[in-house]
Amino acid sequence: MRERIGYAAWIAGVAQFFVVHGIVESAWTRPAYSWARNNISDLGNVHCGLRTWPESRYICSPGHGLMNGSFIVLGVLLVVGLVLTGGTGRTGGDGGARGGVLWRGGRVAALSRTLLAGGGAGFVLIGLAPTDVHTGLHVVGAALLMGAGNAGLVLAGSGLADRVPRPLRRAAGLLGTAALLAFGLFLSGHYLGLGMGGMERVAAYPLLCWVAALGLWGVALRAGRARAPVAEGRAGGDRVGPGPAGG
């Protein structure tokens, strides 16, 4: 149950973020919010006005309070999921982890979880410190998210137990590497035709998509295991025992 709640926390955190993103984005009217032109955290800016860094754009987000709350909820649920799914166990003879654990034992897995938790803390800090109110703290939060979080994603490819499907483990390393490269391009102002907001999303969203996919896999796996004993019990109840001896 503990592990299942952790998986569900990841799914709920990512889902509510994108739902709230859409709601707050739709309230932005002057001019229309653009995924290419605007940063994600522009939706959380408290004040309306022209911003010139890192690109010139007009910002006015009536739903900034809702968006900042969503950032905080997302970060908290990411960390909660890591804590609840963070158990490790001994490995079997085939090198796979035994039992219901998600991670391998060892330093790589521990460092991966720590860095991913840093990414979650980054979301919380972004929500608590809107960029037009506490710029310095907001930048620290963004660095934790796109720097530490993506580094943790890279290491997750090696830190996850063998019971996790290979595509999910490989995707972690590939997505984390791509996101770190995108973060570097974003910081250097090279957007490759995607725009400032587009490149930022390439740096930030792979972590969310992967966490949601891992959560869906975990929930489906646990649901399958819960049904298996029930099916076995029903099969046993349907068996016909030997009848009484005839006269």
PDB file of N, CA and C in Angstrom, residues 179-219:
ATOM      1  N   ALA A 179      17.503  16.560 -21.423  1.00  0.00           N
ATOM      2  CA  ALA A 179      17.019  17.699 -20.646  1.00  0.00           C
ATOM      3  C   ALA A 179      18.175  18.547 -20.113  1.00  0.00           C
ATOM      4  N   LEU A 180      19.259  17.910 -19.704  1.00  0.00           N
ATOM      5  CA  LEU A 180      20.427  18.670 -19.246  1.00  0.00           C
ATOM      6  C   LEU A 180      21.033  19.485 -20.382  1.00  0.00           C
ATOM      7  N   LEU A 181      21.105  18.895 -21.580  1.00  0.00           N
ATOM      8  CA  LEU A 181      21.602  19.639 -22.739  1.00  0.00           C
ATOM      9  C   LEU A 181      20.694  20.830 -23.042  1.00  0.00           C
ATOM     10  N   ALA A 182      19.379  20.600 -22.963  1.00  0.00           N
ATOM     11  CA  ALA A 182      18.430  21.687 -23.209  1.00  0.00           C
ATOM     12  C   ALA A 182      18.574  22.782 -22.152  1.00  0.00           C
ATOM     13  N   PHE A 183      18.843  22.397 -20.918  1.00  0.00           N
ATOM     14  CA  PHE A 183      19.053  23.378 -19.855  1.00  0.00           C
ATOM     15  C   PHE A 183      20.264  24.252 -20.168  1.00  0.00           C
ATOM     16  N   GLY A 184      21.343  23.627 -20.645  1.00  0.00           N
ATOM     17  CA  GLY A 184      22.520  24.393 -21.026  1.00  0.00           C
ATOM     18  C   GLY A 184      22.231  25.347 -22.172  1.00  0.00           C
ATOM     19  N   LEU A 185      21.494  24.878 -23.171  1.00  0.00           N
ATOM     20  CA  LEU A 185      21.128  25.738 -24.297  1.00  0.00           C
ATOM     21  C   LEU A 185      20.236  26.881 -23.839  1.00  0.00           C
ATOM     22  N   PHE A 186      19.318  26.591 -22.936  1.00  0.00           N
ATOM     23  CA  PHE A 186      18.425  27.620 -22.410  1.00  0.00           C
ATOM     24  C   PHE A 186      19.220  28.709 -21.695  1.00  0.00           C
ATOM     25  N   LEU A 187      20.171  28.295 -20.859  1.00  0.00           N
ATOM     26  CA  LEU A 187      20.978  29.269 -20.122  1.00  0.00           C
ATOM     27  C   LEU A 187      21.840  30.122 -21.049  1.00  0.00           C
ATOM     28  N   SER A 188      22.288  29.532 -22.153  1.00  0.00           N
ATOM     29  CA  SER A 188      23.165  30.256 -23.087  1.00  0.00           C
ATOM     30  C   SER A 188      22.387  31.065 -24.114  1.00  0.00           C
ATOM     31  N   GLY A 189      21.055  30.969 -24.087  1.00  0.00           N
ATOM     32  CA  GLY A 189      20.255  31.741 -25.021  1.00  0.00           C
ATOM     33  C   GLY A 189      20.166  31.154 -26.413  1.00  0.00           C
ATOM     34  N   HIS A 190      20.490  29.865 -26.566  1.00  0.00           N
ATOM     35  CA  HIS A 190      20.388  29.187 -27.858  1.00  0.00           C
ATOM     36  C   HIS A 190      19.124  28.318 -27.836  1.00  0.00           C
ATOM     37  N   TYR A 191      18.098  28.770 -28.535  1.00  0.00           N
ATOM     38  CA  TYR A 191      16.795  28.119 -28.441  1.00  0.00           C
ATOM     39  C   TYR A 191      16.475  27.212 -29.627  1.00  0.00           C
ATOM     40  N   LEU A 192      17.331  27.209 -30.627  1.00  0.00           N
ATOM     41  CA  LEU A 192      17.214  26.304 -31.775  1.00  0.00           C
ATOM     42  C   LEU A 192      15.833  26.370 -32.436  1.00  0.00           C
ATOM     43  N   GLY A 193      15.280  27.559 -32.505  1.00  0.00           N
ATOM     44  CA  GLY A 193      13.999  27.747 -33.161  1.00  0.00           C
ATOM     45  C   GLY A 193      12.796  27.412 -32.309  1.00  0.00           C
ATOM     46  N   LEU A 194      13.003  26.926 -31.073  1.00  0.00           N
ATOM     47  CA  LEU A 194      11.888  26.558 -30.204  1.00  0.00           C
ATOM     48  C   LEU A 194      11.366  27.730 -29.381  1.00  0.00           C
ATOM     49  N   GLY A 195      12.126  28.798 -29.350  1.00  0.00           N
ATOM     50  CA  GLY A 195      11.778  29.916 -28.494  1.00  0.00           C
ATOM     51  C   GLY A 195      12.255  29.686 -27.073  1.00  0.00           C
ATOM     52  N   MET A 196      12.294  30.757 -26.300  1.00  0.00           N
ATOM     53  CA  MET A 196      12.752  30.659 -24.913  1.00  0.00           C
ATOM     54  C   MET A 196      11.901  29.684 -24.107  1.00  0.00           C
ATOM     55  N   GLY A 197      10.580  29.826 -24.208  1.00  0.00           N
ATOM     56  CA  GLY A 197       9.691  28.941 -23.461  1.00  0.00           C
ATOM     57  C   GLY A 197       9.753  27.513 -23.946  1.00  0.00           C
ATOM     58  N   GLY A 198       9.913  27.334 -25.256  1.00  0.00           N
ATOM     59  CA  GLY A 198       9.992  25.978 -25.801  1.00  0.00           C
ATOM     60  C   GLY A 198      11.217  25.236 -25.312  1.00  0.00           C
ATOM     61  N   MET A 199      12.373  25.910 -25.303  1.00  0.00           N
ATOM     62  CA  MET A 199      13.591  25.250 -24.831  1.00  0.00           C
ATOM     63  C   MET A 199      13.530  24.973 -23.338  1.00  0.00           C
ATOM     64  N   GLU A 200      12.920  25.878 -22.582  1.00  0.00           N
ATOM     65  CA  GLU A 200      12.773  25.637 -21.151  1.00  0.00           C
ATOM     66  C   GLU A 200      11.918  24.393 -20.900  1.00  0.00           C
ATOM     67  N   ARG A 201      10.897  24.205 -21.698  1.00  0.00           N
ATOM     68  CA  ARG A 201      10.039  23.031 -21.530  1.00  0.00           C
ATOM     69  C   ARG A 201      10.770  21.739 -21.888  1.00  0.00           C
ATOM     70  N   VAL A 202      11.644  21.798 -22.863  1.00  0.00           N
ATOM     71  CA  VAL A 202      12.450  20.618 -23.187  1.00  0.00           C
ATOM     72  C   VAL A 202      13.352  20.266 -22.011  1.00  0.00           C
ATOM     73  N   ALA A 203      13.743  21.277 -21.238  1.00  0.00           N
ATOM     74  CA  ALA A 203      14.599  21.048 -20.070  1.00  0.00           C
ATOM     75  C   ALA A 203      13.815  20.615 -18.838  1.00  0.00           C
ATOM     76  N   ALA A 204      12.524  20.978 -18.750  1.00  0.00           N
ATOM     77  CA  ALA A 204      11.765  20.737 -17.527  1.00  0.00           C
ATOM     78  C   ALA A 204      10.778  19.580 -17.618  1.00  0.00           C
ATOM     79  N   TYR A 205      10.164  19.368 -18.779  1.00  0.00           N
ATOM     80  CA  TYR A 205       9.063  18.418 -18.864  1.00  0.00           C
ATOM     81  C   TYR A 205       9.473  16.947 -18.959  1.00  0.00           C
ATOM     82  N   PRO A 206      10.654  16.599 -19.470  1.00  0.00           N
ATOM     83  CA  PRO A 206      11.005  15.171 -19.500  1.00  0.00           C
ATOM     84  C   PRO A 206      10.932  14.510 -18.123  1.00  0.00           C
ATOM     85  N   LEU A 207      11.364  15.206 -17.083  1.00  0.00           N
ATOM     86  CA  LEU A 207      11.289  14.646 -15.724  1.00  0.00           C
ATOM     87  C   LEU A 207       9.851  14.342 -15.344  1.00  0.00           C
ATOM     88  N   LEU A 208       8.950  15.265 -15.640  1.00  0.00           N
ATOM     89  CA  LEU A 208       7.544  15.070 -15.281  1.00  0.00           C
ATOM     90  C   LEU A 208       6.926  13.915 -16.064  1.00  0.00           C
ATOM     91  N   CYS A 209       7.216  13.852 -17.365  1.00  0.00           N
ATOM     92  CA  CYS A 209       6.644  12.785 -18.191  1.00  0.00           C
ATOM     93  C   CYS A 209       7.144  11.419 -17.728  1.00  0.00           C
ATOM     94  N   TRP A 210       8.425  11.335 -17.381  1.00  0.00           N
ATOM     95  CA  TRP A 210       8.992  10.055 -16.955  1.00  0.00           C
ATOM     96  C   TRP A 210       8.433   9.629 -15.600  1.00  0.00           C
ATOM     97  N   VAL A 211       8.319  10.561 -14.678  1.00  0.00           N
ATOM     98  CA  VAL A 211       7.777  10.250 -13.356  1.00  0.00           C
ATOM     99  C   VAL A 211       6.332   9.761 -13.481  1.00  0.00           C
ATOM    100  N   ALA A 212       5.547  10.421 -14.346  1.00  0.00           N
ATOM    101  CA  ALA A 212       4.165   9.987 -14.541  1.00  0.00           C
ATOM    102  C   ALA A 212       4.111   8.589 -15.138  1.00  0.00           C
ATOM    103  N   ALA A 213       4.994   8.308 -16.107  1.00  0.00           N
ATOM    104  CA  ALA A 213       5.020   6.978 -16.721  1.00  0.00           C
ATOM    105  C   ALA A 213       5.410   5.912 -15.702  1.00  0.00           C
ATOM    106  N   LEU A 214       6.398   6.209 -14.853  1.00  0.00           N
ATOM    107  CA  LEU A 214       6.811   5.262 -13.821  1.00  0.00           C
ATOM    108  C   LEU A 214       5.685   5.037 -12.819  1.00  0.00           C
ATOM    109  N   GLY A 215       4.963   6.106 -12.486  1.00  0.00           N
ATOM    110  CA  GLY A 215       3.844   5.969 -11.577  1.00  0.00           C
ATOM    111  C   GLY A 215       2.733   5.110 -12.160  1.00  0.00           C
ATOM    112  N   LEU A 216       2.426   5.298 -13.433  1.00  0.00           N
ATOM    113  CA  LEU A 216       1.385   4.492 -14.077  1.00  0.00           C
ATOM    114  C   LEU A 216       1.792   3.024 -14.132  1.00  0.00           C
ATOM    115  N   TRP A 217       3.067   2.769 -14.423  1.00  0.00           N
ATOM    116  CA  TRP A 217       3.554   1.387 -14.425  1.00  0.00           C
ATOM    117  C   TRP A 217       3.412   0.769 -13.038  1.00  0.00           C
ATOM    118  N   GLY A 218       3.794   1.516 -12.011  1.00  0.00           N
ATOM    119  CA  GLY A 218       3.733   0.987 -10.657  1.00  0.00           C
ATOM    120  C   GLY A 218       2.316   0.695 -10.209  1.00  0.00           C
ATOM    121  N   VAL A 219       1.386   1.595 -10.518  1.00  0.00           N
ATOM    122  CA  VAL A 219      -0.012   1.376 -10.145  1.00  0.00           C
ATOM    123  C   VAL A 219      -0.568   0.154 -10.872  1.00  0.00           C
TER     124      VAL A 219
END
